[in-house]
Each structure stands twice: as structure tokens, then as C-alpha cells.
mmCIF file of C-alpha atoms in Angstrom:
data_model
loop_
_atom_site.group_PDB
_atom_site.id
_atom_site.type_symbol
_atom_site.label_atom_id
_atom_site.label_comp_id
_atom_site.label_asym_id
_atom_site.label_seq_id
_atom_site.Cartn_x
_atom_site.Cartn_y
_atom_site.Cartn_z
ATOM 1 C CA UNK A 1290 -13.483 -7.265 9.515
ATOM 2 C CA UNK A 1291 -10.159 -6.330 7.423
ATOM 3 C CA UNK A 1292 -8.999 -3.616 10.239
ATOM 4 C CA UNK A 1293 -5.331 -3.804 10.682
ATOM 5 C CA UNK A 1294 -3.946 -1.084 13.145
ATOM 6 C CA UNK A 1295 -0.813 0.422 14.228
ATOM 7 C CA UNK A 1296 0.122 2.760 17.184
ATOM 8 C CA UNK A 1297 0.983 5.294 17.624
ATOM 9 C CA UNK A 1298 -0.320 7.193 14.698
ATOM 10 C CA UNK A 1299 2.514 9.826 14.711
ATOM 11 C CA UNK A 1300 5.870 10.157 15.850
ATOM 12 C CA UNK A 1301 9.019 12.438 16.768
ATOM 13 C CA UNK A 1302 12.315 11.049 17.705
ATOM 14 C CA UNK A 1303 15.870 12.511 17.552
ATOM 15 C CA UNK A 1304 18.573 10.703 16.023
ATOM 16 C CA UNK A 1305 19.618 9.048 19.277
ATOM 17 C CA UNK A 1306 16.179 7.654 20.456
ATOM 18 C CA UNK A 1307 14.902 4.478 20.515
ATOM 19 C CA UNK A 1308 11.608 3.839 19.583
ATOM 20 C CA UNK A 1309 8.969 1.211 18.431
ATOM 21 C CA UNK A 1310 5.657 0.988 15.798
ATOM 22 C CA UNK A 1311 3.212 -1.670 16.286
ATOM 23 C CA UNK A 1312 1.478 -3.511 14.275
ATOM 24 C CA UNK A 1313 -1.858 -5.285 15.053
ATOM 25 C CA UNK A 1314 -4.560 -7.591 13.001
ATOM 26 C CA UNK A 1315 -7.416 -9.861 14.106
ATOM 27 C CA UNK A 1316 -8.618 -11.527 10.999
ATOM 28 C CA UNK A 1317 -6.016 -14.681 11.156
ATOM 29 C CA UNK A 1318 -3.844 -13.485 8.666
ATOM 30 C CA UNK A 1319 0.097 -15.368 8.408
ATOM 31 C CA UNK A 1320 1.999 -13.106 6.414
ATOM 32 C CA UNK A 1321 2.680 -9.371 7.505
ATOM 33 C CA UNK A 1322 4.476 -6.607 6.023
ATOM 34 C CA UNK A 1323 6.000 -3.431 7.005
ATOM 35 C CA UNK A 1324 6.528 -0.631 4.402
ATOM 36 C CA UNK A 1325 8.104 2.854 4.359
ATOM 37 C CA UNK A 1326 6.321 5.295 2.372
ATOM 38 C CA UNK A 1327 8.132 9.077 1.125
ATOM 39 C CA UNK A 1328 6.010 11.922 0.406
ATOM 40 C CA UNK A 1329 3.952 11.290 -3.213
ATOM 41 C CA UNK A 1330 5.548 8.205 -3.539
ATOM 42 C CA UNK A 1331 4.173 4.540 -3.216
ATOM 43 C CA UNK A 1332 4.321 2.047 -0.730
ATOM 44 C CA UNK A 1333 8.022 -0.025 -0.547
ATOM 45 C CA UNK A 1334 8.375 -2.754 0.693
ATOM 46 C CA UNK A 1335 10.813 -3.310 3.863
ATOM 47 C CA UNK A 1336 10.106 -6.699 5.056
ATOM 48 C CA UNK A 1337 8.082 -9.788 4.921
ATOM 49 C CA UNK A 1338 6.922 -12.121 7.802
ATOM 50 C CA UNK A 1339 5.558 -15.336 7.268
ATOM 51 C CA UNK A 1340 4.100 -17.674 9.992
ATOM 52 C CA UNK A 1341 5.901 -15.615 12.010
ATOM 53 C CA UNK A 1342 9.370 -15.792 10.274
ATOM 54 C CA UNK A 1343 11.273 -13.570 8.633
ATOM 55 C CA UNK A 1344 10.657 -14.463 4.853
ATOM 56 C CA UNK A 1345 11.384 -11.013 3.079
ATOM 57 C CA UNK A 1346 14.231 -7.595 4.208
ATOM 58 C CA UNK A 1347 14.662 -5.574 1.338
ATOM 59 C CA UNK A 1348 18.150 -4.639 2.071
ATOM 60 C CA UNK A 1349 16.529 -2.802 5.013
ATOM 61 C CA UNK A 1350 19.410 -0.665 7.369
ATOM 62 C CA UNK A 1351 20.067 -2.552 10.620
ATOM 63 C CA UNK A 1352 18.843 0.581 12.492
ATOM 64 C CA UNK A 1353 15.283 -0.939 11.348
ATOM 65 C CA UNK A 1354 14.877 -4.297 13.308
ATOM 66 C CA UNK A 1355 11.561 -5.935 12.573
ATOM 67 C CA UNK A 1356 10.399 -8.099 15.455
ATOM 68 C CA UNK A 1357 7.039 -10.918 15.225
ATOM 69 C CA UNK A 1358 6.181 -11.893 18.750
ATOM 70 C CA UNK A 1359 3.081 -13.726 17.448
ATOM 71 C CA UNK A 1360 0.710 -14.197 14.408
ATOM 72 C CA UNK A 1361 -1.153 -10.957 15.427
ATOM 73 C CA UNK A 1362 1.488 -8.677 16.102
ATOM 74 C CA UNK A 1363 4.142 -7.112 14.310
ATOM 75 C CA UNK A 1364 7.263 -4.352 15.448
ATOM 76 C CA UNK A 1365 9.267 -2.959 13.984
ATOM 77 C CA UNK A 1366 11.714 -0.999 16.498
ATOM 78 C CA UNK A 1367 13.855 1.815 15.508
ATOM 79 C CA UNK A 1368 17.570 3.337 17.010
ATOM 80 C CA UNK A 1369 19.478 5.482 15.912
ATOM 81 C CA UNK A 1370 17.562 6.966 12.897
ATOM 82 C CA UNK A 1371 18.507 9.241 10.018
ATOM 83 C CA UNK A 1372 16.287 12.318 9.067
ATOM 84 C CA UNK A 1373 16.250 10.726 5.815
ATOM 85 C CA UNK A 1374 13.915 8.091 7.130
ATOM 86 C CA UNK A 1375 11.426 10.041 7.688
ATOM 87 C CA UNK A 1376 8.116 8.715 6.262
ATOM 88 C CA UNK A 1377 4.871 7.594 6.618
ATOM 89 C CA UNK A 1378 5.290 3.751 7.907
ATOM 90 C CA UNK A 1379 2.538 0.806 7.004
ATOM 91 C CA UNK A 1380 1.903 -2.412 7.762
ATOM 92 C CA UNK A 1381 -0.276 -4.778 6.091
ATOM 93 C CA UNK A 1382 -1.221 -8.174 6.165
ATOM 94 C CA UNK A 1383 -2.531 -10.799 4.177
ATOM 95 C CA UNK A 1384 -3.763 -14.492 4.356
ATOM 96 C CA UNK A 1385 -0.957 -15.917 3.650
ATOM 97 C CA UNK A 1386 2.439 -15.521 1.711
ATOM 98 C CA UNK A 1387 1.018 -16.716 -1.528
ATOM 99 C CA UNK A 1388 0.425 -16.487 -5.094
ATOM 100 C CA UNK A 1389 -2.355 -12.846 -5.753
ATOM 101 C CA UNK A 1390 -3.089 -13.051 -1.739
ATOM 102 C CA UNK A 1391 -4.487 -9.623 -1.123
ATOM 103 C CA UNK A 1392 -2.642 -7.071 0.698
ATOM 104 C CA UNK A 1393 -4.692 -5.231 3.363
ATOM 105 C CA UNK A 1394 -3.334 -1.984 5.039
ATOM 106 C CA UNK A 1395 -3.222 -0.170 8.271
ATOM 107 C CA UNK A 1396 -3.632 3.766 8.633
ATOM 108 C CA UNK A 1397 0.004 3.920 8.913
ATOM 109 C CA UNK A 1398 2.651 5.581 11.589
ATOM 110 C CA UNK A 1399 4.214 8.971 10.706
ATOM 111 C CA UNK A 1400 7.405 9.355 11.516
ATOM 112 C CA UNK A 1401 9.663 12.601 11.631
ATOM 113 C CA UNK A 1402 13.498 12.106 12.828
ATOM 114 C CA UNK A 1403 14.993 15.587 13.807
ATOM 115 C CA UNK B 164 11.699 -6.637 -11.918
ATOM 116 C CA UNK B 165 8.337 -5.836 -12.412
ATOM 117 C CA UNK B 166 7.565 -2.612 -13.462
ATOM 118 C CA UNK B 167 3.853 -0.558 -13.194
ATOM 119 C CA UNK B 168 3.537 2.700 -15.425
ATOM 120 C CA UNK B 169 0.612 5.048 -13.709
ATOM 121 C CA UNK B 170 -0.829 7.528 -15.947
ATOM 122 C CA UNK B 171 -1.836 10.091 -15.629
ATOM 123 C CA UNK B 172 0.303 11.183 -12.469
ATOM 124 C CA UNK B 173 -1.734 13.734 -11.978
ATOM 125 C CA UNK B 174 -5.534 15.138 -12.854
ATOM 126 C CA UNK B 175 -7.105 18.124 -11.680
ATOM 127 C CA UNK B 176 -10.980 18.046 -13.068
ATOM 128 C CA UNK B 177 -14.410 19.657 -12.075
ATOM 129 C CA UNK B 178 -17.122 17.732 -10.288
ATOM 130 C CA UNK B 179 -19.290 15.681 -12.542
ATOM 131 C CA UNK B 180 -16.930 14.707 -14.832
ATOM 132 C CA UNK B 181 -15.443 11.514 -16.186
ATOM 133 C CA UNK B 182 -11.950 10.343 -16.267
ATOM 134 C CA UNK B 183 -9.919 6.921 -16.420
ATOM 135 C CA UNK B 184 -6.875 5.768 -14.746
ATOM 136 C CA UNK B 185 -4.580 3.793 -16.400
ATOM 137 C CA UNK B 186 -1.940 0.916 -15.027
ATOM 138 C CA UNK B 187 0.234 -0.666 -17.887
ATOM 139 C CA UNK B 188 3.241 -2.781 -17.614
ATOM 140 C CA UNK B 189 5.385 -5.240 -19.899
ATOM 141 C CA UNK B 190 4.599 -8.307 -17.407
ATOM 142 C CA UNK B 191 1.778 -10.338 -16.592
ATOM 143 C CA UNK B 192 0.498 -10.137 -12.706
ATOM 144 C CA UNK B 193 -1.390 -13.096 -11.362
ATOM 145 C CA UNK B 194 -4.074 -10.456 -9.723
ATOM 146 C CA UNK B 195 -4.322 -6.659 -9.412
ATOM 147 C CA UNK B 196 -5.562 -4.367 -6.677
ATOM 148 C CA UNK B 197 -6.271 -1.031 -6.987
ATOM 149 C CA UNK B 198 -6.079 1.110 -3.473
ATOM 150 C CA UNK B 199 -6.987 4.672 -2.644
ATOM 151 C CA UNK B 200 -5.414 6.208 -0.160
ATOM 152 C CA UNK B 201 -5.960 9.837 1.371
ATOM 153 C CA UNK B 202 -2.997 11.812 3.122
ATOM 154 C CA UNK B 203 -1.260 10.723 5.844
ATOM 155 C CA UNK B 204 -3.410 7.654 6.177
ATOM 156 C CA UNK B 205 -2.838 3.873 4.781
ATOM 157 C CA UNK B 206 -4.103 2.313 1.382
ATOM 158 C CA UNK B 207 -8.150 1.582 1.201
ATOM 159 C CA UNK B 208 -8.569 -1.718 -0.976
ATOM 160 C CA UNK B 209 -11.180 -0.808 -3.456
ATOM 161 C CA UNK B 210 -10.944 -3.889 -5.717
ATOM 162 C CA UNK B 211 -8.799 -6.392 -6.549
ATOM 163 C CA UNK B 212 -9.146 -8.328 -10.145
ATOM 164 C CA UNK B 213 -8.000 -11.179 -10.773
ATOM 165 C CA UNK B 214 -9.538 -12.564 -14.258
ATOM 166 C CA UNK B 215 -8.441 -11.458 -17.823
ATOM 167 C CA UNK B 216 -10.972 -9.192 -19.302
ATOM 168 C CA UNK B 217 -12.577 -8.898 -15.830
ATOM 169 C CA UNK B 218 -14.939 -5.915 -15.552
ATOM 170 C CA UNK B 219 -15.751 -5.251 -11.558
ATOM 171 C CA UNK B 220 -18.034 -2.077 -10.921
ATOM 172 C CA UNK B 221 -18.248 -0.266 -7.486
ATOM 173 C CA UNK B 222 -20.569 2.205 -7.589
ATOM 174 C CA UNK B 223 -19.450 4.706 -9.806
ATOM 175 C CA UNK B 224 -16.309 3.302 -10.131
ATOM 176 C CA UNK B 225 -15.443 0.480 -13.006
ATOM 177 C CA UNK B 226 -12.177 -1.570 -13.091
ATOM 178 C CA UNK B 227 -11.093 -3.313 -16.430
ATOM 179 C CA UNK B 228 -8.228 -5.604 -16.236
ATOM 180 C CA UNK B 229 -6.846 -6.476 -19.454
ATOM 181 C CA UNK B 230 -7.627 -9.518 -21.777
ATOM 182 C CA UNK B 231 -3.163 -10.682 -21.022
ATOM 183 C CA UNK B 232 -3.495 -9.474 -17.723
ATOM 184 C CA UNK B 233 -0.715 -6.771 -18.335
ATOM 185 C CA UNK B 234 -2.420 -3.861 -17.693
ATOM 186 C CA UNK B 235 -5.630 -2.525 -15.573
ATOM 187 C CA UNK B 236 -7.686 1.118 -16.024
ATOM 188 C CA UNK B 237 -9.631 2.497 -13.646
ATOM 189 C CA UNK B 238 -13.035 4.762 -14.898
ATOM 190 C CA UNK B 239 -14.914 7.130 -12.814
ATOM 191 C CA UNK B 240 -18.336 8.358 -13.718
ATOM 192 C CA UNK B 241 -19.467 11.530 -12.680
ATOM 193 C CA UNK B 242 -16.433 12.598 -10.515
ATOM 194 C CA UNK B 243 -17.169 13.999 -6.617
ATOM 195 C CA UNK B 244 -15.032 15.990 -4.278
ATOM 196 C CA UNK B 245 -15.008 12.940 -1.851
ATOM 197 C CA UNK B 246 -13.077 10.847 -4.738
ATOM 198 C CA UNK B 247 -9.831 13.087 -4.331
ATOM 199 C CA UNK B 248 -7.306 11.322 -2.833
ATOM 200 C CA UNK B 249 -4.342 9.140 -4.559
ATOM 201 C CA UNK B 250 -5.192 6.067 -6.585
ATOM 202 C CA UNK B 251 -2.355 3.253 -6.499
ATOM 203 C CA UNK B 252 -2.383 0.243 -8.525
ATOM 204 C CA UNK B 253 -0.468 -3.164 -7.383
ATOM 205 C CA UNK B 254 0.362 -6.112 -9.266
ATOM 206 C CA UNK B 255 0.598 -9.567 -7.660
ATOM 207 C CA UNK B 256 3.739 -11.380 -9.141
ATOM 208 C CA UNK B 257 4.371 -14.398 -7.642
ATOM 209 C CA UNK B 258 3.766 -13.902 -3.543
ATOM 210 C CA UNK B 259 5.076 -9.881 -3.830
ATOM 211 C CA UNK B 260 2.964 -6.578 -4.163
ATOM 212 C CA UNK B 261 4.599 -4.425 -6.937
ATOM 213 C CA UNK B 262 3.119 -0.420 -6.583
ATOM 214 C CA UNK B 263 2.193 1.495 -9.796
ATOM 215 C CA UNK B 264 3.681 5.107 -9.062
ATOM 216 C CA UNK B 265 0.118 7.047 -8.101
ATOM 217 C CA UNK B 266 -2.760 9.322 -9.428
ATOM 218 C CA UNK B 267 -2.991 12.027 -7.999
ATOM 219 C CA UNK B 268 -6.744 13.199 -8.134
ATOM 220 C CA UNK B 269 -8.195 15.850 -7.510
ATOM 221 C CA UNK B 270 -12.013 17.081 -8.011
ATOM 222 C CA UNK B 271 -12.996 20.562 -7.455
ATOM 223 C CA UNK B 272 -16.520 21.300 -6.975
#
């Protein structure tokens, strides 16, 4: 099994909302990932958790705050959002944080800020 | 930082035929994955090579990953309508996932 799964699948929020994605896997993984995705663009990265600590924020906007409540879960909860951040939001998860450890991918959330 | 050149960006071809997929870059990646991914939906691994010269065949699709592990191609025999989508390439440097920028694909019947 290599299912990881988010919720909900899409999204609407106005600018002054607050709002959460989830993130869930099963398979033991201890590194998770959340990425924003643009229209015909690929995947970038937004932040890394390892063993359930931050390792990784790409310079990531404080109105995204990532959140790992345990080695299955990931959130990433969202205030006061731009239209610009619209997207198409994925997590993924792999064994660990290590060296060519393969990256597997939820359906992703998508998001549109009005 | 690690950069991964897609080409083509985009290919628009009739059913049946052949076309390849290619992933270059100036820096050596410890492994390579190549993902699919349709719409509005999340990355499918198809493969992920991690060898020099490794050939890995699914099907009717056949992944090559270069002799200096620098670059990676992608070759699909006898294209179908279900192999549209957008093909992504990612090279493992150290612990982080760079993206290739997309092939777009389509296959008209």
C-alpha cells in the first residue's frame, strides 16, 4: 500500500478565512512534505518534516503554518490567504529523510482564495 | 542548485506512435523518479532508477538513466489515449526532490 491522502479534495476560502488541509499515510513513513503546485508548473517544495520535526520551510509566508501532530498526519493550516496562492496543494511522504528515498504523493487539495 | 531541463514541453501525437521524453541536467542525482500525473490530481510514481545505465521497462514504457547519472529519457511504444497526462521527472540530490519542468502529452486517437 503507497496510498497517501489528503482532505478535503477542493477548497474555497476568502482572504479572511481560516482553514486547514490534511495530510494522511499508513505505510510508516518519517519524513512528509507539503508542496504548492501553479497551473502547468511542477511540484515546489514548501516544507519538510522529519520524525515529526520541522527539518525543511522554503521561505514559506507565515500565513502557511505547517503543523505534525504525529508520524501519520500532517496540516498544514492556512489564514489570511492571498489569491495568489491559489494552487493545487500535495503532500507526500517518504521512508525517511534520506539520501534517493522515494517520494510518494497524495491526490492533492485544490485551493482557490477569492 | 540543481537544475532539470524537460524536453520536449510539449507533444501532441496520434495513437500508435512512438516518442521519448527527455530529462538532462549538468549534475549528478543519486536516483531519479519519473511521475505522471493527470489534472487536478497528485503525481503517480511510475519508476524510479537508481543505477547508471539502468534500463527499467513497464509495459510499454522504457526508462534509461544515463551511464553519469546526469540525465534520464523516457520512451513510449505505441502511444494510447490513456497515456495523456503530464510526465515529471525528479532528481534525488542529497535528501531533496528537484522537479524537471513537465511534458505535456497528449495522444489523440
Amino acid at each position: 500500500d503507497t496510498e497517501v491522502t489528503q482532505t478535503p479534495k477542493h477548497l474555497v476560502m476568502g482572504m479572511t478565512n481560516k482553514k486547514s488541509l490534511k495530510c494522511e499515510q499508513h505505510m510508516g513513513h518519517r519524513a512528509m512534505y507539503w508542496y504548492k503546485q501553479k497551473a502547468k508548473k511542477p511540484p515546489e517544495l514548501m516544507f519538510v518534516y522529519s520524525y515529526e520535526k520541522l527539518s525543511i520551510n522554503e521561505s514559506v509566508p507565515s500565513r502557511f503554518s505547517p503543523e505534525c501532530p504525529n508520524s501519520s498526519l500532517l496540516n498544514l493550516h492556512l489564514h489570511a490567504l492571498q489569491p495568489e496562492d491559489s494552487a493545487l496543494y500535495l503532500c507526500a511522504s517518504s521512508s525517511q529523510l534520506a539520501w534517493g528515498e522515494t517520494q510518494y504523493f497524495g491526490p492533492g487539495t485544490r485551493l482557490l482564495v477569492l | 542548485t540543481q537544475l532539470l531541463e524537460q524536453s520536449p514541453q510539449f507533444l501532441s501525437i496520434q495513437e500508435g506512435e512512438n516518442l521519448t521524453v527527455y530529462c538532462n541536467s549538468s549534475s549528478v542525482f543519486s536516483s531519479l523518479q519519473w511521475y505522471r500525473q493527470e489534472p487536478g490530481e497528485g503525481p503517480v510514481l511510475l519508476v524510479t532508477v537508481v543505477t547508471g545505465g539502468e534500463v527499467k521497462k513497464l509495459k510499454r514504457l522504457t526508462f534509461q538513466f544515463g551511464d553519469a547519472r546526469k540525465d534520464s529519457s523516457l520512451h513510449i511504444t505505441a502511444a494510447q489515449p490513456g497515456d495523456t497526462g503530464l510526465y515529471l521527472c525528479a532528481g534525488h540530490a542529497g535528501n531533496m526532490l528537484t522537479f524537471g519542468g513537465g511534458t505535456r502529452l497528449m495522444v489523440k486517437p
